[in-house]
CSV table of C-alpha atoms in Angstrom, one decimal:
chain,number,residue,atom,x,y,z
A,250,MET,CA,6.9,-2.6,18.3
A,251,GLN,CA,5.1,0.6,19.5
A,252,ALA,CA,4.0,3.4,17.5
A,253,PHE,CA,2.8,6.8,19.0
A,254,ALA,CA,1.8,10.2,17.8
A,255,ILE,CA,3.5,13.4,18.8
A,256,PRO,CA,1.2,15.2,21.0
A,257,ASP,CA,0.3,19.0,21.0
A,258,LEU,CA,2.2,20.3,17.8
A,259,PRO,CA,1.0,23.6,17.0
A,260,GLU,CA,-0.1,24.6,13.6
A,261,ILE,CA,3.3,25.0,11.6
A,262,GLY,CA,4.4,27.8,9.6
A,263,PRO,CA,7.2,28.7,7.3
A,264,GLY,CA,10.6,28.6,8.9
A,265,ASP,CA,9.5,26.5,11.9
A,266,ASP,CA,12.1,24.0,13.1
A,267,LEU,CA,10.1,20.8,12.9
A,268,ALA,CA,12.9,18.7,14.4
A,269,ALA,CA,13.2,20.9,17.3
A,270,MET,CA,9.4,20.8,17.8
A,271,VAL,CA,9.5,17.2,17.9
A,272,SER,CA,12.5,16.8,20.2
A,273,GLU,CA,10.9,19.1,22.8
A,274,ARG,CA,7.7,16.6,22.7
A,275,ALA,CA,9.2,13.2,22.7
A,276,ASP,CA,12.1,11.3,24.1
A,277,LEU,CA,13.4,9.7,21.0
A,278,ILE,CA,15.9,6.8,21.3
A,279,ASP,CA,18.4,5.3,19.0
A,280,GLY,CA,16.7,3.2,16.4
A,281,ASP,CA,13.3,5.1,16.4
A,282,VAL,CA,11.6,5.8,13.1
A,283,VAL,CA,10.1,9.5,12.9
A,284,LEU,CA,7.3,10.0,10.4
A,285,VAL,CA,6.5,13.2,9.4
A,286,ALA,CA,3.5,14.2,7.4
A,287,SER,CA,4.6,16.1,4.0
A,288,THR,CA,1.9,18.6,4.9
A,289,VAL,CA,3.8,19.9,7.8
A,290,VAL,CA,7.1,19.5,6.1
A,291,SER,CA,5.6,21.6,3.2
A,292,LYS,CA,4.3,24.2,5.5
A,293,ALA,CA,7.6,24.7,7.4
A,294,GLU,CA,9.4,24.9,4.0
A,295,GLY,CA,7.0,27.6,2.8
A,296,ARG,CA,5.3,25.4,0.2
A,297,ALA,CA,2.0,27.1,0.5
A,298,ALA,CA,0.7,28.8,-2.8
A,299,HIS,CA,-2.1,30.7,-4.3
A,300,LEU,CA,-4.0,30.1,-7.4
A,301,ALA,CA,-3.3,33.8,-8.4
A,302,ASP,CA,0.5,32.9,-8.4
A,303,TYR,CA,-0.1,30.9,-11.5
A,304,GLU,CA,-0.6,32.0,-15.1
A,305,PRO,CA,-2.0,29.1,-17.2
A,306,GLY,CA,0.0,28.2,-20.3
A,307,SER,CA,-1.5,26.6,-23.4
A,308,ARG,CA,-0.8,23.1,-22.2
A,309,ALA,CA,-2.9,23.9,-18.8
A,310,VAL,CA,-5.6,25.3,-20.7
A,311,GLU,CA,-6.0,22.3,-22.9
A,312,VAL,CA,-5.8,19.7,-20.1
A,313,ALA,CA,-8.3,21.9,-18.0
A,314,ASP,CA,-10.7,21.7,-20.8
A,315,ARG,CA,-10.3,18.0,-21.3
A,316,LEU,CA,-10.8,17.3,-17.7
A,317,GLU,CA,-13.7,19.5,-17.4
A,318,THR,CA,-15.5,17.9,-20.3
A,319,ALA,CA,-14.5,14.4,-18.8
A,320,THR,CA,-15.6,15.2,-15.2
A,321,GLU,CA,-18.5,17.7,-16.0
A,322,GLU,CA,-17.1,19.7,-13.1
A,323,SER,CA,-15.3,23.2,-13.6
A,324,VAL,CA,-11.5,23.0,-13.5
A,325,ASP,CA,-9.4,26.1,-12.7
A,326,PRO,CA,-6.6,26.1,-15.5
A,327,ARG,CA,-4.4,27.9,-12.9
A,328,PHE,CA,-4.6,24.8,-10.8
A,329,VAL,CA,-3.6,22.6,-13.7
A,330,GLN,CA,-0.6,24.9,-14.3
A,331,ALA,CA,0.5,24.5,-10.6
A,332,VAL,CA,0.3,20.6,-11.2
A,333,LEU,CA,2.1,20.9,-14.4
A,334,GLU,CA,5.0,22.9,-12.6
A,335,GLU,CA,5.1,20.3,-10.0
A,336,ALA,CA,5.2,17.2,-12.4
A,337,ARG,CA,8.2,15.6,-14.2
A,338,ALA,CA,5.7,13.6,-16.3
A,339,LEU,CA,2.1,12.9,-16.6
A,340,VAL,CA,0.7,9.4,-16.5
A,341,MET,CA,-2.9,10.5,-17.4
A,342,THR,CA,-5.1,13.4,-17.4
A,343,GLU,CA,-8.7,12.2,-17.4
A,344,PRO,CA,-10.8,11.7,-15.4
A,345,PHE,CA,-8.0,13.1,-12.9
A,346,ILE,CA,-4.5,13.9,-13.4
A,347,LEU,CA,-2.0,11.4,-12.2
A,348,ALA,CA,1.5,12.7,-12.2
A,349,VAL,CA,5.1,11.9,-11.6
A,350,THR,CA,6.8,14.4,-9.3
A,351,ASP,CA,10.5,15.2,-9.3
A,352,GLY,CA,11.1,12.9,-6.4
A,353,GLY,CA,9.6,10.0,-8.3
A,354,HIS,CA,6.2,9.6,-6.5
A,355,VAL,CA,3.3,9.1,-8.6
A,356,GLY,CA,0.3,11.1,-7.2
A,357,VAL,CA,-3.0,12.5,-8.2
A,358,ASN,CA,-2.5,16.3,-8.9
A,359,ALA,CA,1.3,15.8,-8.2
A,360,GLY,CA,0.5,15.5,-4.7
A,361,ILE,CA,-0.9,19.2,-4.4
A,362,ASP,CA,-3.3,19.4,-1.5
A,363,ARG,CA,-6.3,21.6,-1.3
A,364,SER,CA,-7.3,20.9,2.2
A,365,ASN,CA,-5.0,21.1,5.4
A,366,THR,CA,-3.4,23.9,3.5
A,367,GLY,CA,-2.9,26.3,6.5
A,368,GLY,CA,-5.3,28.8,4.8
A,369,ALA,CA,-3.4,29.0,1.3
A,370,ASP,CA,-5.3,27.8,-1.8
A,371,LEU,CA,-2.7,24.9,-2.3
A,372,LEU,CA,0.0,23.2,-0.6
A,373,LEU,CA,2.7,21.9,-2.7
A,374,LEU,CA,4.8,18.7,-1.8
A,375,PRO,CA,8.3,19.4,-0.3
A,376,GLU,CA,10.6,20.4,-3.3
A,377,ASP,CA,12.9,17.4,-2.4
A,378,PRO,CA,11.4,15.1,0.2
A,379,HIS,CA,14.7,13.2,0.6
A,380,ALA,CA,16.5,16.3,1.4
A,381,SER,CA,13.8,17.3,3.8
A,382,ALA,CA,14.1,14.0,5.7
A,383,ASP,CA,17.8,14.6,5.9
A,384,ARG,CA,17.6,17.9,7.4
A,385,ILE,CA,15.1,16.9,10.0
A,386,ARG,CA,17.3,13.7,10.8
A,387,GLU,CA,20.5,15.7,11.2
A,388,THR,CA,18.9,17.9,13.8
A,389,LEU,CA,17.7,15.2,15.9
A,390,ASP,CA,20.0,13.9,18.5
A,391,PRO,CA,19.7,10.2,18.7
A,392,ASP,CA,20.4,7.8,15.8
A,393,VAL,CA,16.9,7.8,14.2
A,394,ALA,CA,15.4,7.3,10.7
A,395,VAL,CA,13.1,9.9,9.2
A,396,ILE,CA,10.5,9.2,6.8
A,397,VAL,CA,8.3,12.0,4.9
A,398,THR,CA,4.7,10.7,4.2
A,399,ASP,CA,2.0,11.2,2.2
A,400,THR,CA,-1.5,9.6,1.5
A,401,SER,CA,-2.3,8.1,-1.8
A,402,GLY,CA,-4.9,6.0,-3.5
A,403,ARG,CA,-4.1,2.8,-5.4
A,404,PRO,CA,-5.4,0.6,-8.2
A,405,PHE,CA,-7.5,-2.3,-7.6
A,406,ARG,CA,-8.4,-1.3,-4.0
A,407,ILE,CA,-10.5,1.6,-2.5
A,408,GLY,CA,-9.0,4.1,-0.2
A,409,GLN,CA,-6.0,6.0,0.6
A,410,ARG,CA,-3.1,4.6,2.8
A,411,GLY,CA,0.2,6.3,4.0
A,412,VAL,CA,3.2,6.0,1.6
A,413,ALA,CA,6.8,7.2,1.9
A,414,ILE,CA,7.9,10.0,-0.5
A,415,GLY,CA,11.3,10.8,1.1
A,416,TRP,CA,13.4,9.1,3.7
A,417,SER,CA,16.9,9.2,5.5
A,418,GLY,CA,18.8,6.9,7.8
A,419,MET,CA,17.3,3.7,6.6
A,420,PRO,CA,16.8,1.9,3.3
A,421,ALA,CA,13.6,2.1,1.3
A,422,THR,CA,13.2,-1.8,1.1
A,423,ARG,CA,14.2,-4.9,3.1
A,424,ASP,CA,15.7,-7.4,1.0
A,425,TRP,CA,15.0,-11.2,1.5
A,426,ARG,CA,16.8,-12.2,-1.4
A,427,GLY,CA,18.9,-15.3,-1.0
A,428,GLU,CA,16.8,-16.4,2.3
A,429,THR,CA,14.9,-19.6,2.3
A,430,ASP,CA,11.6,-20.6,3.8
A,431,ARG,CA,10.9,-23.3,6.3
A,432,ASP,CA,11.2,-25.9,3.7
A,433,GLY,CA,14.7,-24.6,2.4
A,434,ARG,CA,13.2,-23.0,-0.8
A,435,GLU,CA,14.4,-19.7,-1.9
A,436,LEU,CA,11.7,-17.2,-1.4
A,437,GLU,CA,9.6,-15.7,-4.4
A,438,ALA,CA,8.7,-12.3,-2.4
A,439,THR,CA,11.9,-11.0,-1.9
A,440,VAL,CA,11.7,-7.1,-1.6
A,441,GLU,CA,9.5,-5.6,1.2
A,442,ALA,CA,8.7,-1.8,0.9
A,443,VAL,CA,9.3,-1.2,4.7
A,444,VAL,CA,9.2,2.6,4.5
A,445,ASP,CA,5.7,2.4,2.9
A,446,GLU,CA,4.7,-0.2,5.6
A,447,LEU,CA,5.9,2.3,8.3
A,448,ALA,CA,4.0,5.2,6.5
A,449,ALA,CA,1.1,3.1,6.7
A,450,THR,CA,1.4,2.5,10.4
A,451,ALA,CA,1.9,6.2,11.0
A,452,ASN,CA,-1.3,6.9,8.9
A,453,LEU,CA,-3.3,4.8,11.5
A,454,LEU,CA,-2.4,7.4,14.0
A,455,THR,CA,-2.2,10.6,12.4
A,456,GLY,CA,-5.5,10.9,10.9
A,457,GLU,CA,-6.8,13.4,8.3
A,458,ALA,CA,-9.2,15.8,10.2
A,459,ASP,CA,-8.9,18.8,12.4
A,460,GLY,CA,-7.9,16.8,15.2
A,461,GLY,CA,-4.9,15.4,13.2
A,462,THR,CA,-1.5,14.8,14.4
A,463,PRO,CA,1.0,14.9,11.9
A,464,VAL,CA,4.2,13.3,13.3
A,465,ALA,CA,4.4,9.8,14.6
A,466,VAL,CA,7.3,7.5,16.0
A,467,VAL,CA,7.6,4.0,15.5
A,468,ARG,CA,10.0,2.4,18.1
A,469,GLY,CA,11.2,-1.3,18.0
A,470,PHE,CA,11.8,-1.4,14.4
A,471,ASP,CA,15.3,-0.6,13.7
A,472,GLY,CA,15.3,0.6,10.1
A,473,GLY,CA,18.9,1.3,10.1
A,474,SER,CA,19.9,-2.1,10.9
A,475,ILE,CA,18.2,-3.8,7.8
A,476,ASP,CA,19.7,-4.8,4.6
A,477,GLY,CA,18.1,-3.3,1.6
A,478,SER,CA,18.1,-0.9,-1.1
A,479,ASP,CA,17.2,2.7,-1.7
A,480,THR,CA,15.0,2.4,-4.8
A,481,LEU,CA,11.4,2.7,-4.2
A,482,PHE,CA,10.1,4.2,-7.3
A,483,ARG,CA,9.9,2.0,-10.5
A,484,ASP,CA,11.9,2.7,-13.6
A,485,PRO,CA,9.1,3.9,-16.4
A,486,GLU,CA,10.7,1.3,-18.7
A,487,THR,CA,9.6,-1.7,-16.4
A,488,ASP,CA,6.4,-0.1,-14.9
A,489,PHE,CA,3.7,-1.8,-17.1
A,490,VAL,CA,0.8,0.0,-15.4
A,491,ARG,CA,2.3,3.3,-16.2
A,492,GLN,CA,2.8,2.4,-19.7
A,493,ALA,CA,-0.8,1.0,-19.9
A,494,LEU,CA,-2.2,4.0,-18.5
A,495,GLN,CA,-0.3,6.4,-20.7
A,496,GLY,CA,-1.7,4.5,-23.7
A,497,TRP,CA,-5.2,4.3,-22.3
A,498,SER,CA,-8.1,6.9,-23.0
A,499,TYR,CA,-10.9,7.7,-20.9
A,500,ALA,CA,-13.1,8.5,-23.9
A,501,GLY,CA,-16.2,6.5,-23.9
A,502,HIS,CA,-16.9,6.3,-20.2
B,11,MET,CA,-0.6,1.5,19.8
B,12,GLN,CA,1.4,-1.6,20.0
B,13,ALA,CA,2.2,-4.5,17.8
B,14,PHE,CA,3.7,-7.8,18.5
B,15,ALA,CA,4.2,-11.1,16.9
B,16,ILE,CA,2.7,-14.2,18.4
B,17,PRO,CA,5.7,-16.4,19.5
B,18,ASP,CA,6.4,-20.0,19.1
B,19,LEU,CA,3.8,-21.1,16.6
B,20,PRO,CA,4.5,-24.2,15.2
B,21,GLU,CA,4.3,-25.3,11.6
B,22,ILE,CA,0.6,-25.3,10.8
B,23,GLY,CA,-1.2,-28.1,9.2
B,24,PRO,CA,-4.7,-29.2,7.8
B,25,GLY,CA,-7.3,-29.0,10.7
B,26,ASP,CA,-5.3,-27.1,13.2
B,27,ASP,CA,-7.2,-24.6,15.1
B,28,LEU,CA,-5.6,-21.4,14.5
B,29,ALA,CA,-7.8,-19.5,17.0
B,30,ALA,CA,-6.9,-21.8,20.0
B,31,MET,CA,-3.1,-21.9,19.1
B,32,VAL,CA,-3.2,-18.0,19.2
B,33,SER,CA,-5.2,-17.9,22.4
B,34,GLU,CA,-2.8,-20.2,24.3
B,35,ARG,CA,0.3,-17.9,23.2
B,36,ALA,CA,-1.1,-14.4,23.8
B,37,ASP,CA,-3.6,-12.6,26.3
B,38,LEU,CA,-5.9,-10.9,23.8
B,39,ILE,CA,-8.0,-8.1,25.1
B,40,ASP,CA,-11.2,-6.4,23.8
B,41,GLY,CA,-10.2,-4.0,20.8
B,42,ASP,CA,-7.0,-5.9,19.7
B,43,VAL,CA,-6.8,-6.6,15.8
B,44,VAL,CA,-5.3,-10.3,15.1
B,45,LEU,CA,-3.7,-10.2,11.9
B,46,VAL,CA,-3.1,-13.8,10.4
B,47,ALA,CA,-1.0,-14.4,7.2
B,48,SER,CA,-2.9,-16.2,4.4
B,49,THR,CA,-0.3,-18.8,4.2
B,50,VAL,CA,-1.1,-20.4,7.7
B,51,VAL,CA,-4.8,-20.0,7.2
B,52,SER,CA,-4.4,-21.9,3.8
B,53,LYS,CA,-2.3,-24.5,5.5
B,54,ALA,CA,-4.8,-24.9,8.3
B,55,GLU,CA,-7.9,-25.2,5.6
B,56,GLY,CA,-5.9,-27.7,3.7
B,57,ARG,CA,-5.3,-25.6,0.7
B,58,ALA,CA,-1.8,-26.9,-0.3
B,59,ALA,CA,-1.9,-28.5,-3.8
B,60,HIS,CA,0.3,-30.4,-6.0
B,61,LEU,CA,1.0,-29.9,-9.7
B,62,ALA,CA,0.0,-33.2,-10.4
B,63,ASP,CA,-3.3,-32.5,-9.4
B,64,TYR,CA,-4.0,-30.3,-12.4
B,65,GLU,CA,-4.7,-31.1,-15.9
B,66,PRO,CA,-4.0,-28.2,-18.2
B,67,GLY,CA,-7.0,-27.2,-20.5
B,68,SER,CA,-6.4,-25.5,-23.6
B,69,ARG,CA,-6.5,-21.8,-22.3
B,70,ALA,CA,-3.8,-23.0,-19.8
B,71,VAL,CA,-1.6,-24.4,-22.6
B,72,GLU,CA,-2.1,-21.1,-24.6
B,73,VAL,CA,-1.4,-18.8,-21.6
B,74,ALA,CA,1.5,-20.8,-20.6
B,75,ASP,CA,3.0,-20.7,-24.2
B,76,ARG,CA,2.5,-17.0,-24.3
B,77,LEU,CA,4.2,-16.5,-20.9
B,78,GLU,CA,6.9,-18.5,-21.9
B,79,THR,CA,7.7,-16.6,-25.0
B,80,ALA,CA,7.4,-13.2,-23.2
B,81,THR,CA,9.7,-14.3,-20.3
B,82,GLU,CA,11.9,-16.8,-22.0
B,83,GLU,CA,11.5,-19.0,-19.0
B,84,SER,CA,9.8,-22.4,-19.0
B,85,VAL,CA,6.3,-22.2,-17.7
B,86,ASP,CA,4.5,-25.3,-16.3
B,87,PRO,CA,0.8,-25.3,-17.9
B,88,ARG,CA,-0.5,-27.3,-14.8
B,89,PHE,CA,0.7,-24.3,-12.7
B,90,VAL,CA,-1.3,-21.8,-15.2
B,91,GLN,CA,-4.3,-24.1,-14.8
B,92,ALA,CA,-4.1,-23.8,-11.1
B,93,VAL,CA,-4.0,-20.1,-11.4
B,94,LEU,CA,-7.0,-20.2,-14.0
B,95,GLU,CA,-9.0,-22.3,-11.3
B,96,GLU,CA,-8.3,-19.9,-8.6
B,97,ALA,CA,-9.2,-16.8,-10.7
B,98,ARG,CA,-12.5,-15.0,-11.3
B,99,ALA,CA,-11.1,-12.9,-14.0
B,100,LEU,CA,-7.5,-12.3,-15.6
B,101,VAL,CA,-6.2,-8.7,-15.7
B,102,MET,CA,-3.3,-9.5,-17.8
B,103,THR,CA,-1.2,-12.7,-18.7
B,104,GLU,CA,2.3,-11.4,-19.8
B,105,PRO,CA,5.0,-10.7,-18.6
B,106,PHE,CA,3.2,-12.4,-15.5
B,107,ILE,CA,-0.4,-13.5,-14.7
B,108,LEU,CA,-2.4,-10.9,-12.7
B,109,ALA,CA,-5.7,-12.4,-11.7
B,110,VAL,CA,-8.7,-11.4,-9.6
B,111,THR,CA,-9.4,-14.0,-6.9
B,112,ASP,CA,-12.9,-14.9,-6.1
B,113,GLY,CA,-12.6,-12.7,-3.0
B,114,GLY,CA,-12.1,-9.7,-5.1
B,115,HIS,CA,-8.2,-9.3,-4.3
B,116,VAL,CA,-6.0,-8.7,-7.3
B,117,GLY,CA,-2.9,-10.6,-7.1
B,118,VAL,CA,0.0,-12.1,-9.3
B,119,ASN,CA,-0.8,-15.6,-10.1
B,120,ALA,CA,-4.2,-15.3,-8.1
B,121,GLY,CA,-2.1,-15.3,-4.9
B,122,ILE,CA,-0.9,-19.0,-5.2
B,123,ASP,CA,2.5,-19.3,-3.4
B,124,ARG,CA,5.5,-21.4,-4.4
B,125,SER,CA,7.4,-20.8,-1.3
B,126,ASN,CA,6.3,-21.5,2.2
B,127,THR,CA,4.0,-24.1,1.1
B,128,GLY,CA,4.6,-26.4,3.9
B,129,GLY,CA,6.4,-29.0,1.5
B,130,ALA,CA,3.8,-29.0,-1.3
B,131,ASP,CA,4.1,-27.7,-4.7
B,132,LEU,CA,1.6,-24.8,-4.3
B,133,LEU,CA,-0.4,-23.1,-1.6
B,134,LEU,CA,-3.7,-21.6,-2.8
B,135,LEU,CA,-5.2,-18.5,-1.1
B,136,PRO,CA,-8.0,-19.4,1.6
B,137,GLU,CA,-11.2,-20.1,-0.5
B,138,ASP,CA,-13.2,-17.4,1.2
B,139,PRO,CA,-11.0,-15.2,3.4
B,140,HIS,CA,-13.7,-13.3,5.0
B,141,ALA,CA,-15.3,-16.5,6.1
B,142,SER,CA,-11.9,-17.8,7.5
B,143,ALA,CA,-11.6,-14.4,9.5
B,144,ASP,CA,-15.1,-14.8,10.7
B,145,ARG,CA,-14.2,-18.3,12.0
B,146,ILE,CA,-11.2,-17.3,13.8
B,147,ARG,CA,-12.7,-14.4,15.3
B,148,GLU,CA,-15.7,-16.2,16.6
B,149,THR,CA,-13.3,-18.7,18.5
B,150,LEU,CA,-11.4,-16.0,20.0
B,151,ASP,CA,-12.8,-15.0,23.4
B,152,PRO,CA,-12.3,-11.2,23.7
B,153,ASP,CA,-14.2,-8.9,21.3
B,154,VAL,CA,-11.3,-8.7,18.7
B,155,ALA,CA,-11.0,-7.9,15.0
B,156,VAL,CA,-9.4,-10.5,12.6
B,157,ILE,CA,-7.6,-9.7,9.4
B,158,VAL,CA,-6.3,-12.3,7.0
B,159,THR,CA,-3.5,-10.9,5.2
B,160,ASP,CA,-1.2,-11.4,2.0
B,161,THR,CA,1.8,-9.6,0.5
B,162,SER,CA,1.6,-8.0,-2.7
B,163,GLY,CA,3.4,-5.9,-5.3
B,164,ARG,CA,1.8,-2.7,-6.7
B,165,PRO,CA,2.2,-0.2,-9.5
B,166,PHE,CA,4.7,2.9,-9.5
B,167,ARG,CA,6.5,1.4,-6.5
B,168,ILE,CA,8.9,-1.4,-6.0
B,169,GLY,CA,8.5,-4.0,-3.3
B,170,GLN,CA,5.7,-5.8,-1.7
B,171,ARG,CA,3.6,-4.7,1.3
B,172,GLY,CA,1.2,-6.4,3.3
B,173,VAL,CA,-2.5,-6.1,2.3
B,174,ALA,CA,-5.7,-7.4,3.8
B,175,ILE,CA,-7.7,-9.9,1.7
B,176,GLY,CA,-10.4,-10.7,4.4
B,177,TRP,CA,-11.5,-9.2,7.6
B,178,SER,CA,-14.0,-9.4,10.4
B,179,GLY,CA,-15.0,-7.5,13.4
B,180,MET,CA,-14.1,-4.0,11.9
B,181,PRO,CA,-14.9,-2.1,8.6
B,182,ALA,CA,-12.4,-2.2,5.8
B,183,THR,CA,-12.1,1.7,5.6
B,184,ARG,CA,-12.4,4.6,7.9
B,185,ASP,CA,-14.5,7.3,6.6
B,186,TRP,CA,-13.5,10.9,6.9
B,187,ARG,CA,-16.2,12.2,4.6
B,188,GLY,CA,-18.0,15.3,6.0
B,189,GLU,CA,-15.1,16.1,8.4
B,190,THR,CA,-13.1,19.2,8.1
B,191,ASP,CA,-9.5,20.2,8.1
B,192,ARG,CA,-8.1,22.8,10.6
B,193,ASP,CA,-9.2,25.7,8.3
B,194,GLY,CA,-12.6,24.3,8.3
B,195,ARG,CA,-12.6,23.1,4.6
B,196,GLU,CA,-14.1,19.6,3.6
B,197,LEU,CA,-11.5,17.0,3.2
B,198,GLU,CA,-10.4,15.8,-0.1
B,199,ALA,CA,-9.1,12.5,1.0
B,200,THR,CA,-11.8,10.9,2.6
B,201,VAL,CA,-11.5,7.2,2.8
B,202,GLU,CA,-8.5,5.4,4.5
B,203,ALA,CA,-8.0,1.9,3.8
B,204,VAL,CA,-7.3,0.9,7.5
B,205,VAL,CA,-7.4,-2.9,7.0
B,206,ASP,CA,-4.5,-2.5,4.5
B,207,GLU,CA,-2.4,-0.2,6.8
B,208,LEU,CA,-3.0,-2.8,9.7
B,209,ALA,CA,-1.9,-5.5,7.3
B,210,ALA,CA,1.2,-3.5,6.2
B,211,THR,CA,2.2,-3.0,10.2
B,212,ALA,CA,1.6,-6.6,10.7
B,213,ASN,CA,4.1,-7.3,7.7
B,214,LEU,CA,6.8,-5.2,9.4
B,215,LEU,CA,6.8,-7.9,12.1
B,216,THR,CA,6.0,-11.0,10.6
B,217,GLY,CA,8.8,-11.5,7.8
B,218,GLU,CA,9.0,-13.8,4.9
B,219,ALA,CA,11.9,-16.1,5.8
B,220,ASP,CA,12.2,-19.4,7.8
B,221,GLY,CA,12.1,-17.4,11.1
B,222,GLY,CA,8.8,-15.8,10.1
B,223,THR,CA,6.1,-15.3,12.5
B,224,PRO,CA,2.7,-15.4,10.8
B,225,VAL,CA,0.5,-13.9,13.4
B,226,ALA,CA,0.5,-10.3,14.9
B,227,VAL,CA,-1.7,-8.3,17.1
B,228,VAL,CA,-2.2,-4.7,16.9
B,229,ARG,CA,-3.4,-3.3,20.3
B,230,GLY,CA,-4.7,0.1,20.8
B,231,PHE,CA,-6.3,0.7,17.3
B,232,ASP,CA,-9.8,-0.2,18.2
B,233,GLY,CA,-10.9,-1.1,14.6
B,234,GLY,CA,-14.4,-2.0,15.8
B,235,SER,CA,-15.2,1.5,17.0
B,236,ILE,CA,-14.4,3.4,13.6
B,237,ASP,CA,-17.2,4.2,11.0
B,238,GLY,CA,-16.4,3.2,7.5
B,239,SER,CA,-17.5,0.9,4.9
B,240,ASP,CA,-16.7,-2.9,4.0
B,241,THR,CA,-15.9,-2.2,0.5
B,242,LEU,CA,-12.2,-2.6,-0.2
B,243,PHE,CA,-11.9,-3.9,-4.0
B,244,ARG,CA,-12.7,-1.5,-6.7
B,245,ASP,CA,-15.6,-2.2,-9.2
B,246,PRO,CA,-14.2,-3.1,-12.5
B,247,GLU,CA,-16.3,-0.4,-14.1
B,248,THR,CA,-14.5,2.2,-12.3
B,249,ASP,CA,-10.9,0.6,-12.0
B,250,PHE,CA,-9.1,2.6,-14.6
B,251,VAL,CA,-5.9,0.7,-14.2
B,252,ARG,CA,-7.4,-2.6,-14.7
B,253,GLN,CA,-9.2,-1.5,-17.8
B,254,ALA,CA,-5.8,0.0,-19.1
B,255,LEU,CA,-4.1,-3.2,-18.3
B,256,GLN,CA,-6.7,-5.3,-19.9
B,257,GLY,CA,-6.2,-3.1,-23.1
B,258,TRP,CA,-2.5,-3.2,-23.1
B,259,SER,CA,-0.2,-5.6,-24.8
B,260,TYR,CA,3.3,-6.7,-23.7
B,261,ALA,CA,4.3,-7.4,-27.2
B,262,GLY,CA,7.2,-5.1,-28.2
B,263,HIS,CA,9.0,-5.3,-24.9
């Protein structure tokens, strides 16, 4: 398996054809997985925004007040309004806002970026990352899979890692159910989140800083040929961590 | 960057010299990252165990009873005793046991495997995965990094992915602090969990089933040359998810 970053991509702006820009810079082949950072998908889709665009409602003012008290740092209620507008549900609001996006991804501030925004105040996640992945994939000529990635923190472990927020041309997970181990026993670990593992691989190459390269290709992992499911995000009914956080209070810290 | 699995490894048993077995099958070069599944490290270190080895104490009986009620499946209190003996702390006990191992990793059943055990009832995680990584690294000739990996589920997202539980010869995280984005703004996402991203990459290659290959090499990501920190596991004081789960109850589901 090989992984490489697409070189020499210019700064991306609204209306740019990402698929064409990738095709010009890489000889893709059937079975490649093309991983595109959500930042450049958002820029191409015109998802940059300015704080002045947002008028905070009473819920945003209330959350901003609580967050300011909890963190002892000033919080712009217009920013909270932007997060609320991007969120389908809130998991927690202090000491940071963790929100479920329309796409199902759970991210701090609903995945809104305040760095690498291309000069705007904010960069929102793509409106429908699956549709974004579909569009990029349809424009690429060989039979590839496309994954739109983000970086995200996680419980128990420090640091961010790449995750998938939209994908096309491959299942989200690889299913080992019914397979047996070397002793013939049925496997316990049965569902592997391959799109997230591919996003993590890409993040090793793409980097965060000003030298960052936002598109990577993984070759030799034929995502389209694996058996699996398209379900990556947990149902709230069975997501114990989400339930626990919703019943938890930061007060007292 | 390239990633490949080490071919033709035999079934590993107690006392086997993993480093020698890897050296014989791959021409490693300086800067390689060698990723070894904890299952084979455990087998080489004689960490297979049998349920008959465990005598359940009153805490194990109590947890087994509660788990049996919650899951409506029979739970062997000897298994719970094994988990308690491997755990430094419990995060939750229903509807599954989530435990902190001595090494700091938070895993279901303290990471004890019941498949791919090499014929035993149980396979415990390596006693000190960092020391295991150090030992393997010292025996390998070129200047490589070594990561001991496991697979683990996570909140919000379905499926398992590879994670690091021990490492040697590289930092756990890559530090982007103080670096700026293309607009010259300081980055928000500042710490990247590179050992986990490398473990995820390896897991794409190694697989879970009977054809699984438990050792992989990532070439072209020079872990030893990056700046970062060795801290990967969150402090319980600032791990909100751990706190929330410890205060949460499965009752009512």
